[in-house]
Structure formats: C-alpha cells, structure tokens
PDB file of C-alpha atoms in Angstrom:
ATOM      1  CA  UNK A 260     -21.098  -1.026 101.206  1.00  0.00           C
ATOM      2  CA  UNK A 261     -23.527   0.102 103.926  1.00  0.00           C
ATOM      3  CA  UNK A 262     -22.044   1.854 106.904  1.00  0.00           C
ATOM      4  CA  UNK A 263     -22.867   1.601 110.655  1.00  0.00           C
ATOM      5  CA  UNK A 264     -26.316   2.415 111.413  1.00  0.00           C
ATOM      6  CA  UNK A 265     -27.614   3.687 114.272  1.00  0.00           C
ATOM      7  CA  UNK A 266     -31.036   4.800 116.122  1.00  0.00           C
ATOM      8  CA  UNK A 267     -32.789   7.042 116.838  1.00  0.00           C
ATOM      9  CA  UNK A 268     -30.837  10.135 115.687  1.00  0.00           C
ATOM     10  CA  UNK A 269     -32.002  11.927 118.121  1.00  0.00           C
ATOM     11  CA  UNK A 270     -33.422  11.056 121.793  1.00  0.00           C
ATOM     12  CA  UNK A 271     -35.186  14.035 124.516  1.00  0.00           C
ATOM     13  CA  UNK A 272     -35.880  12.094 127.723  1.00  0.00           C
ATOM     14  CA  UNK A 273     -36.362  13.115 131.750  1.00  0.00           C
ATOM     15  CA  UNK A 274     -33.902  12.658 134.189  1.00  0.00           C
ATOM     16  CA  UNK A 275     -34.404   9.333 135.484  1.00  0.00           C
ATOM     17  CA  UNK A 276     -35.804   8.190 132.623  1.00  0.00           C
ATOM     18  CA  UNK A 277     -34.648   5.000 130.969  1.00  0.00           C
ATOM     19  CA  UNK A 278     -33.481   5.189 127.451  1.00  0.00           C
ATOM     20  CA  UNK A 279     -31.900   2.427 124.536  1.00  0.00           C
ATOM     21  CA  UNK A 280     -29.975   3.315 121.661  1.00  0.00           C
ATOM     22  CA  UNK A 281     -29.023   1.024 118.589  1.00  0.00           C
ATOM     23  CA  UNK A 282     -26.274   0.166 116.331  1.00  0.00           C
ATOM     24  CA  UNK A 283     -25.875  -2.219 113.455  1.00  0.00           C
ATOM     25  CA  UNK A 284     -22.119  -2.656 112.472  1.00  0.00           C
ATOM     26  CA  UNK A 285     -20.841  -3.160 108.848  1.00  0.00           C
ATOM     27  CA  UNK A 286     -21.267  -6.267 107.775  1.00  0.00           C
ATOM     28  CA  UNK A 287     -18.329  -9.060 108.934  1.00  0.00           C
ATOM     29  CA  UNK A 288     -16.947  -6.622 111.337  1.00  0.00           C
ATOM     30  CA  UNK A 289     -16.379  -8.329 114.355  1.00  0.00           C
ATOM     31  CA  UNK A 290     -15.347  -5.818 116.693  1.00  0.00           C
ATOM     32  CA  UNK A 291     -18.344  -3.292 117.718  1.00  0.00           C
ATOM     33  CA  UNK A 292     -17.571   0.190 120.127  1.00  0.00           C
ATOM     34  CA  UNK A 293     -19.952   2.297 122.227  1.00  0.00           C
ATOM     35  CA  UNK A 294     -18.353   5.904 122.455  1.00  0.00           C
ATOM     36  CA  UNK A 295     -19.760   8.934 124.271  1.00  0.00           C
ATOM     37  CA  UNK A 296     -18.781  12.483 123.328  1.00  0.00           C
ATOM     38  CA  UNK A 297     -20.093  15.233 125.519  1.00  0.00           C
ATOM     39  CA  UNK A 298     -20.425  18.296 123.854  1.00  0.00           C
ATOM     40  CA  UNK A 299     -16.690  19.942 123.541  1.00  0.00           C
ATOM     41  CA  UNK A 300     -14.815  16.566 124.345  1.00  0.00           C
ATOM     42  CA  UNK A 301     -13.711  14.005 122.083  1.00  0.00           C
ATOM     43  CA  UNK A 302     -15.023  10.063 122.199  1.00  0.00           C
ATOM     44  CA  UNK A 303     -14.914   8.570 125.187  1.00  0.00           C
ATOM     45  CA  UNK A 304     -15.360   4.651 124.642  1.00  0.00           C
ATOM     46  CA  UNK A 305     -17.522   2.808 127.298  1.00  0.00           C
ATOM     47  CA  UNK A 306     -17.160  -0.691 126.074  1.00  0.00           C
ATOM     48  CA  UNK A 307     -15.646  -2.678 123.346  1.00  0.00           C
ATOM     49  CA  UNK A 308     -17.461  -6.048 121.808  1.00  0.00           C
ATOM     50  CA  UNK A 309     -15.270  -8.299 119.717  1.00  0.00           C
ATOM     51  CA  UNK A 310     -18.255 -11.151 118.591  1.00  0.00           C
ATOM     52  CA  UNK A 311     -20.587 -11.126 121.264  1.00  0.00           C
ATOM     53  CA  UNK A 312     -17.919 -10.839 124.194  1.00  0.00           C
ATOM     54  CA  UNK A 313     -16.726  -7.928 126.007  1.00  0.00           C
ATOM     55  CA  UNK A 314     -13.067  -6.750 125.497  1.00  0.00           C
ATOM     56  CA  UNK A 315     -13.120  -3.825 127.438  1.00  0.00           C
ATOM     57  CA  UNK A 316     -15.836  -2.177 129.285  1.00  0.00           C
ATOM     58  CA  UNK A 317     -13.468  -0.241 132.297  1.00  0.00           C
ATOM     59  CA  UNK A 318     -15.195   3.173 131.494  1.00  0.00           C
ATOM     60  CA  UNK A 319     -18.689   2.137 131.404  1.00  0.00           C
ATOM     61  CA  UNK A 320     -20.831   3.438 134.567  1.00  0.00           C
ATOM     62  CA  UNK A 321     -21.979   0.183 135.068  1.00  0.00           C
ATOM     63  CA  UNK A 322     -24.939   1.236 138.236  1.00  0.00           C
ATOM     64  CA  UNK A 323     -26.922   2.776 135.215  1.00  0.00           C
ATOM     65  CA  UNK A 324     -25.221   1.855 131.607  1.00  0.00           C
ATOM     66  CA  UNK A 325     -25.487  -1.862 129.897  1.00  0.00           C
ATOM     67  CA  UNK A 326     -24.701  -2.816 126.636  1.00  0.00           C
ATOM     68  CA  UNK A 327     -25.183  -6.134 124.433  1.00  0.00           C
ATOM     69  CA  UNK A 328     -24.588  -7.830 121.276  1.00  0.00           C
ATOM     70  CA  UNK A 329     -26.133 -11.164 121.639  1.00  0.00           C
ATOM     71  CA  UNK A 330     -25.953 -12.887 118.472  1.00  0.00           C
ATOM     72  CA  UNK A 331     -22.538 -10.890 117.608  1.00  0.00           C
ATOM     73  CA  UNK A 332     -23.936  -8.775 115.075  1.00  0.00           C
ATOM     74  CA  UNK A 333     -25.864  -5.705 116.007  1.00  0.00           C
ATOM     75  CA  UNK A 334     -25.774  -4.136 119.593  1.00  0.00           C
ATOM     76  CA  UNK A 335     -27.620  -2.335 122.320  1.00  0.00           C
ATOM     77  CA  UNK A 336     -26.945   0.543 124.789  1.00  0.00           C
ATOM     78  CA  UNK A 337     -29.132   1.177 127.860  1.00  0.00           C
ATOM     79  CA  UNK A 338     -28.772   3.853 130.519  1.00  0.00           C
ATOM     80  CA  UNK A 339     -31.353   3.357 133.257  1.00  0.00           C
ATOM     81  CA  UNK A 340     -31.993   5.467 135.151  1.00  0.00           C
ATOM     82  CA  UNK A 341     -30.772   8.698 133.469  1.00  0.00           C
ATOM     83  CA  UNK A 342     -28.822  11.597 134.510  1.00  0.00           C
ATOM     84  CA  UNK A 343     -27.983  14.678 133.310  1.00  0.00           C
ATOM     85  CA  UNK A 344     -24.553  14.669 132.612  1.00  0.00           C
ATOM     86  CA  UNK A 345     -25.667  11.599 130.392  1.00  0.00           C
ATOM     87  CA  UNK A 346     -26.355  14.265 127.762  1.00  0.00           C
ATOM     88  CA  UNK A 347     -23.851  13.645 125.058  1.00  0.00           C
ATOM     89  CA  UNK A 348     -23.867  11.875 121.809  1.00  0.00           C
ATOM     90  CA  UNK A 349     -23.419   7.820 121.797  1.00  0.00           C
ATOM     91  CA  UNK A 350     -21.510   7.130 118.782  1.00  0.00           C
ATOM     92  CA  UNK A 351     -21.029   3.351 117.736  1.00  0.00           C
ATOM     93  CA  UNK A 352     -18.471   2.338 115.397  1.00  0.00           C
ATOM     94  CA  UNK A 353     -16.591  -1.333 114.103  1.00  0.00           C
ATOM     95  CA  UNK A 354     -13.809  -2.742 113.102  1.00  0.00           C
ATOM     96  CA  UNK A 355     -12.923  -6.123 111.382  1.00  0.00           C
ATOM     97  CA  UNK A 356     -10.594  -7.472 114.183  1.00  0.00           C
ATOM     98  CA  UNK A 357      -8.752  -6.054 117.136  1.00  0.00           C
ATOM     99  CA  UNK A 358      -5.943  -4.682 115.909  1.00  0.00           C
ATOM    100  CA  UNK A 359      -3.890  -1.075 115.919  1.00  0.00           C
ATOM    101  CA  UNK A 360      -4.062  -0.474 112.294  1.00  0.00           C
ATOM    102  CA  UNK A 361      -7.834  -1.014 111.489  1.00  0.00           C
ATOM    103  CA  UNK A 362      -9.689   1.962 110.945  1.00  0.00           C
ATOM    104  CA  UNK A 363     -12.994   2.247 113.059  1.00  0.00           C
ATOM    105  CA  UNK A 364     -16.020   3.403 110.869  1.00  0.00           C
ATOM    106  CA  UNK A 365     -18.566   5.350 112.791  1.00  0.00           C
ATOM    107  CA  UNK A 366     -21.987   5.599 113.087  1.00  0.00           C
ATOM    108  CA  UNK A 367     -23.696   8.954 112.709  1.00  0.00           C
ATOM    109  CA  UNK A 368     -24.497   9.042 116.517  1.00  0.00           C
ATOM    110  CA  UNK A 369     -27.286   9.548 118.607  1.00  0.00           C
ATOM    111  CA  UNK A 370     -27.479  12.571 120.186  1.00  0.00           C
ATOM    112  CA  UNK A 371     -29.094  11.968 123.808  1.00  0.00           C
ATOM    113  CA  UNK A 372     -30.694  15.533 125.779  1.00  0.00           C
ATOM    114  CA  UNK A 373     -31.884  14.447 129.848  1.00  0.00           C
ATOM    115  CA  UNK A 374     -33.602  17.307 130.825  1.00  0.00           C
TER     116      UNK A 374
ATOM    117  CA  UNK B  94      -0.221   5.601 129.712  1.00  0.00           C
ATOM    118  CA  UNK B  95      -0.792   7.318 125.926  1.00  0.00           C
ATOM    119  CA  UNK B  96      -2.605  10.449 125.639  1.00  0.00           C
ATOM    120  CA  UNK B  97      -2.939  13.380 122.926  1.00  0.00           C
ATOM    121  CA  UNK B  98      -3.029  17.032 123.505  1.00  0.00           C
ATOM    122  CA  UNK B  99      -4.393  19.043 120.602  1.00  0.00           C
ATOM    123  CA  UNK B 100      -3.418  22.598 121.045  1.00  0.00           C
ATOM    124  CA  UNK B 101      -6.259  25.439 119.705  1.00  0.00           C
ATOM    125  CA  UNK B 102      -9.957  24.313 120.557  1.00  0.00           C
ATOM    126  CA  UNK B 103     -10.365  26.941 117.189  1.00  0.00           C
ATOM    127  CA  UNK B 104      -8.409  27.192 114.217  1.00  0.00           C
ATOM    128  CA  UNK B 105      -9.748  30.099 111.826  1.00  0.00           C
ATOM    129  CA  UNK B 106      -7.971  30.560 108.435  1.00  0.00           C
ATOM    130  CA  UNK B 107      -8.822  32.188 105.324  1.00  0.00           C
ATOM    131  CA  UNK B 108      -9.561  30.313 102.296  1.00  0.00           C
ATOM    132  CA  UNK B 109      -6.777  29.106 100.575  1.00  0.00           C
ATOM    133  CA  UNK B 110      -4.130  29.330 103.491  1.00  0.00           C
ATOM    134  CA  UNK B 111      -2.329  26.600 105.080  1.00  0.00           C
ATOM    135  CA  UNK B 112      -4.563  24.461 107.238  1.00  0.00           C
ATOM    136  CA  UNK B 113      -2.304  23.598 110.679  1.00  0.00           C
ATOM    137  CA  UNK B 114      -3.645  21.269 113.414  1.00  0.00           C
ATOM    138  CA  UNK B 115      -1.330  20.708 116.080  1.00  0.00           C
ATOM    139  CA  UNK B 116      -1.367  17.348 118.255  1.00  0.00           C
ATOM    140  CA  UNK B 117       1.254  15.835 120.642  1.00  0.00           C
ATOM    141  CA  UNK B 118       1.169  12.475 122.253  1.00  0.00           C
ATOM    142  CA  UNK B 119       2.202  10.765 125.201  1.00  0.00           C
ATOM    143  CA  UNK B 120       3.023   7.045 124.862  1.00  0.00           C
ATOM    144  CA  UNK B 121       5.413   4.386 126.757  1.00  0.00           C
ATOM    145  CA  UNK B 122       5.544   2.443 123.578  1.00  0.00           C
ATOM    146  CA  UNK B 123       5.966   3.010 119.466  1.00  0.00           C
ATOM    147  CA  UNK B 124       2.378   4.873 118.966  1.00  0.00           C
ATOM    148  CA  UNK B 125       0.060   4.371 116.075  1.00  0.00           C
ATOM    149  CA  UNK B 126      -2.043   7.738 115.616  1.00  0.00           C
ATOM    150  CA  UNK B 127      -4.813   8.958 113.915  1.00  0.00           C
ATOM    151  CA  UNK B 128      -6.275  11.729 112.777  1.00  0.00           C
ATOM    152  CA  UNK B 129     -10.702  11.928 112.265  1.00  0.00           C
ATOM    153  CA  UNK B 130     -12.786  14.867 111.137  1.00  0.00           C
ATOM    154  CA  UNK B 131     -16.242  15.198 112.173  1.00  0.00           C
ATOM    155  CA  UNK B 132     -18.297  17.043 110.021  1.00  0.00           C
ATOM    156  CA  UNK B 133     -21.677  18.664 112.051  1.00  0.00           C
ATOM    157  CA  UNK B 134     -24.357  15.818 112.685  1.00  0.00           C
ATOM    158  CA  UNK B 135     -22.189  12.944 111.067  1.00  0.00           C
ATOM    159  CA  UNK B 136     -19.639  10.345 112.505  1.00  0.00           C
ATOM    160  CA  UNK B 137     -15.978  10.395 112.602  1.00  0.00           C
ATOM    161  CA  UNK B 138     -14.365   9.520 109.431  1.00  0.00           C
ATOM    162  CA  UNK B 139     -10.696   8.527 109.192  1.00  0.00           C
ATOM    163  CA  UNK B 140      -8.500  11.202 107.310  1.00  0.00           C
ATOM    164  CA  UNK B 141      -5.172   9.381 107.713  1.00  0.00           C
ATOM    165  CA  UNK B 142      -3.218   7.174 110.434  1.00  0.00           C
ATOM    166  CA  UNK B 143       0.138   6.511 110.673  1.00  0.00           C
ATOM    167  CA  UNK B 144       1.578   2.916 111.750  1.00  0.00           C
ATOM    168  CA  UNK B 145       5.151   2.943 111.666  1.00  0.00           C
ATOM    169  CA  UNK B 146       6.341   2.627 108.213  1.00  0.00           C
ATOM    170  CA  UNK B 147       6.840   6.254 106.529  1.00  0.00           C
ATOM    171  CA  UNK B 148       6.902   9.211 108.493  1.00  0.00           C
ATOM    172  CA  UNK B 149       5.147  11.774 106.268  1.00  0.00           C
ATOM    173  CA  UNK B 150       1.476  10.201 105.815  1.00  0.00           C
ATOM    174  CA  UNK B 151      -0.821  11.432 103.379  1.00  0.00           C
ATOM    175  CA  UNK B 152      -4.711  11.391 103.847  1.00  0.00           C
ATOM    176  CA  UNK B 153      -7.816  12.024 102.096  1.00  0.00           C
ATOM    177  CA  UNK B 154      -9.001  15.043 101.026  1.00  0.00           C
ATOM    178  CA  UNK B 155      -5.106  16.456 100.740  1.00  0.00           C
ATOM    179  CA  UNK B 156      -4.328  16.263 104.472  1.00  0.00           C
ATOM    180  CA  UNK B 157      -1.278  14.948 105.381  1.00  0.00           C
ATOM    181  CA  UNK B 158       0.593  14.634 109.117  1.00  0.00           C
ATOM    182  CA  UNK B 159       4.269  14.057 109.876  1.00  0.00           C
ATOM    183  CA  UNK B 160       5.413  11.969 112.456  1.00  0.00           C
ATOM    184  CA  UNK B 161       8.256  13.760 114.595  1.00  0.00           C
ATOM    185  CA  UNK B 162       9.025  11.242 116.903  1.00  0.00           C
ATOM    186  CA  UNK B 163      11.749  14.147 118.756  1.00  0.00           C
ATOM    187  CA  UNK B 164       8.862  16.485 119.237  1.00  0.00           C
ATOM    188  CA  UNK B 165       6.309  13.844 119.878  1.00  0.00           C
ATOM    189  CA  UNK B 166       4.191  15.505 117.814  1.00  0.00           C
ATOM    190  CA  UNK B 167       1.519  14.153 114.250  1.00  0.00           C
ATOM    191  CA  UNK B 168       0.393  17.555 113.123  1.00  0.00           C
ATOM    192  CA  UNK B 169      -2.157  18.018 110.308  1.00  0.00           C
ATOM    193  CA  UNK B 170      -1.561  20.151 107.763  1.00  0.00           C
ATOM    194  CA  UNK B 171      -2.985  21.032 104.241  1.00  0.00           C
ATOM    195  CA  UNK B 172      -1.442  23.920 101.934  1.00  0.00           C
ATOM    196  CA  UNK B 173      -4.297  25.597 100.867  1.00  0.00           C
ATOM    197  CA  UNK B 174      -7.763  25.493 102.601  1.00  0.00           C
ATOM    198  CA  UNK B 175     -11.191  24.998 101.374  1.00  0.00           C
ATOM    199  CA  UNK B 176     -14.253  25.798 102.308  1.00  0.00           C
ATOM    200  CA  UNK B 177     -15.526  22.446 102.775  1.00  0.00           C
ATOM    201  CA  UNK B 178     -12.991  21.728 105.032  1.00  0.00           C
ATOM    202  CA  UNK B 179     -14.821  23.469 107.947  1.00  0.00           C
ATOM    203  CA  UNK B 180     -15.467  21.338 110.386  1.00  0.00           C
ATOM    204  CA  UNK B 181     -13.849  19.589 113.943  1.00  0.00           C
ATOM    205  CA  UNK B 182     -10.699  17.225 113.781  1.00  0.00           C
ATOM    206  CA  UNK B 183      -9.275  14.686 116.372  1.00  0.00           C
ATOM    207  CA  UNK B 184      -6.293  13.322 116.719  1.00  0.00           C
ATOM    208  CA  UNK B 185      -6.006   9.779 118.378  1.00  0.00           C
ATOM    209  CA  UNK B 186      -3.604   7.358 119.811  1.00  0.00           C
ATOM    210  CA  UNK B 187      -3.899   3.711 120.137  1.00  0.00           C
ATOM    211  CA  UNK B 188      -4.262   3.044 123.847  1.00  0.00           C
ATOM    212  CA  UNK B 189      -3.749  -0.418 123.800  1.00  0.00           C
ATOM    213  CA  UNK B 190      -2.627  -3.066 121.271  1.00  0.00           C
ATOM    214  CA  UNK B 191      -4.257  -5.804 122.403  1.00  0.00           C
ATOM    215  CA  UNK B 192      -7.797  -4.082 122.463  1.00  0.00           C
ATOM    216  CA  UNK B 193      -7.104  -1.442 119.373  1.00  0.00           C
ATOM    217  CA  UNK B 194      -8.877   1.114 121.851  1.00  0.00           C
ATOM    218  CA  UNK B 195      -8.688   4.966 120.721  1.00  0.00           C
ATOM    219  CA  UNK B 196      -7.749   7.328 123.368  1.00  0.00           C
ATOM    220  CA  UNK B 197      -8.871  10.902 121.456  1.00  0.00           C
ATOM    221  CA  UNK B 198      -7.957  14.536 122.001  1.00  0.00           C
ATOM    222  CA  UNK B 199     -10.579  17.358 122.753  1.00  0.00           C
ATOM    223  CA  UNK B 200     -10.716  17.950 119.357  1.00  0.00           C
ATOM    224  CA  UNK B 201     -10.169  21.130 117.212  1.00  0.00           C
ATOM    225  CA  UNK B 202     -12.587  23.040 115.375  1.00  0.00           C
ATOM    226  CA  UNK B 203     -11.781  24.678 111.621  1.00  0.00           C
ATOM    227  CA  UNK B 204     -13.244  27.313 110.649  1.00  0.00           C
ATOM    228  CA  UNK B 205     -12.521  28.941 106.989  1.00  0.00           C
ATOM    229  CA  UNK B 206     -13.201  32.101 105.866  1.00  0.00           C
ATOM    230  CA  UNK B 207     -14.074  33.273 102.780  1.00  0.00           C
TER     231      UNK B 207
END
C-alpha cells in the first residue's frame, strides 16, 4: 500500500515570496491534515479536510495560508506572501474517517526555509 | 481543554537500558493518547495508542505505555534499548472527538549510546 506523498521535499524561498506544497493521501482515506512543526515543537495542525470540506481550519493564518482539496482526493497548501517564522516543516497526513481511534499516516514532510 | 506535557526535551541511555519517555495529559473528558516517533527526515509513524480498553498497551518495535489514569500520565517505556531506536517521540491526545484532531507534545529526543 502506498503511503502519503508529498512535494517537494524540500523548498528555499524569500521572504515574501509565495510558495505551494503538495500532498496525495492514501488511497480511500477521506480525511486529509495540514500540520506545521517548527523546528523543536511538535505538529501543529492548520486545517483538517474530511472529502473536499473543511472540518477544522481555527489555526490556519488565514491573511497568508490557503489550502484545498477540490475533487476530495489530493490537496494543496499555499502561503502567500511568506514570512519568516513560516520556516518549519508542513507535514500532511490521512485518515479513513473522523474518528479518535484512527491512526493518522504521515507524509514525509516538506521542509520550508524563508530566508 | 486537553494538552500533553512531555518531560526531558533529551533522553540519553546506553544501549541496552530501559528506554523511559515520560508524558502527562490534561483532559476534561476520557482521553485517547498516542504515542509517534519521528525518525530524522521521515513522517510520524504511530508506535501505539491507547483507547480505553486495557491499560497496559503494547506497540511496535517493543514499546509499550501504561495508562495511569491517578497520575494522568501514558509513559513509554522499552526494557532494553537499541540503537535504532534513536530518534524523537511524541506523545498526543485527542483534542476533539468529533474532529479526531491531535493536540501533540514538544516532543522528546532519544539518544542511545553505544
């Protein structure tokens, strides 16, 4: 079974800068997650997906960050402009449903640097 | 609101000495908790997670966590430490049941020794 992909791996961009990161879920999982980790911390979700809605996106700056998943499948995350403390690594990870038990499987991240 | 605490930012042990990873939580309501490792340049992959039923979970990779519900506490633990085990763990709490959202710790990292 193929996990969650994601791209690029890695991103170098300017301050200001606009920059769009993408994740394709495991197949059938309807619930998609945008997480940031800053170096030190642990994830930090920005918004939740379950199908092409949005269950929860309270934590997402949303002056500069948008996200999508149009068709319900595969998803995009967009910071424009960039900032600084936007330095961190955007992992992405799914579910099958909502629900307390399901494990989330992760994406191997991409790891943003604004200079 | 539910929360975790992990206490250590770095664990060192030798190999083959008891691995101990300490996390409390904070929640209003029966928690379900996690714990992930993160090894360097990968995602988060779920070690174990307990949801109620026994108290003493057992994981992957011979981790296991107890649930002490008096001490609020899920700490990891394995009896004898490998080398492969080096990397950074988080323990996690379901924030809210109707979204399944994670709320994580800061995370520790393991480092073993040879």
């Amino acid at each position: 079974e193929a996990g969650v992909a994601q791209s690029p791996r890695y991103k170098i961009i300017e301050k200001r800068q606009s920059v769009a990161f993408w994740c394709n879920p495991i197949s059938g999982h309807a619930t998609l997650y945008w997480y940031q980790q800053i170096l030190g911390q642990g994830p930090k979700l920005l918004i939740q997906f379950q199908n092409n809605g949005v269950v929860d996106d309270s934590q997402l700056p949303k002056d500069r960050f948008s996200a999508e998943r149009l068709k319900g499948v595969d998803s995009t995350l967009k910071i424009q402009p960039a900032k600084l403390e936007d330095s961190a690594v955007y992992l992405c990870a799914s579910s099958l449903q909502i629900a307390d038990y399901n494990e989330q499987f992760f994406g191997p991240g991409t790891r943003l640097t604004v200079l | 609101a539910q929360s975790v605490t992990q206490l250590g930012s770095h664990v060192s042990v030798s190999e083959g000495a008891l691995v101990l990873l300490r996390c409390n939580y904070s929640s209003s309501v029966p928690p379900y908790l996690f714990w992930y490792v993160q090894y360097p340049n990968q995602g988060l992959q779920l070690l174990l997670k307990y949801t109620s039923a026994a108290t003493l979970v057992k994981g992957i990779n011979g981790f296991e966590a107890e649930f002490k519900k008096s001490e609020t506490s899920f700490h990891l633990t394995k009896p004898s430490a490998h080398m492969s085990d080096a990397a950074e763990y988080f323990c996690a709490v379901i924030h809210s049941s109707n979204t399944g959202k994670l709320i994580f710790g800061q995370g520790t990292t393991l480092q073993v020794k040879p």
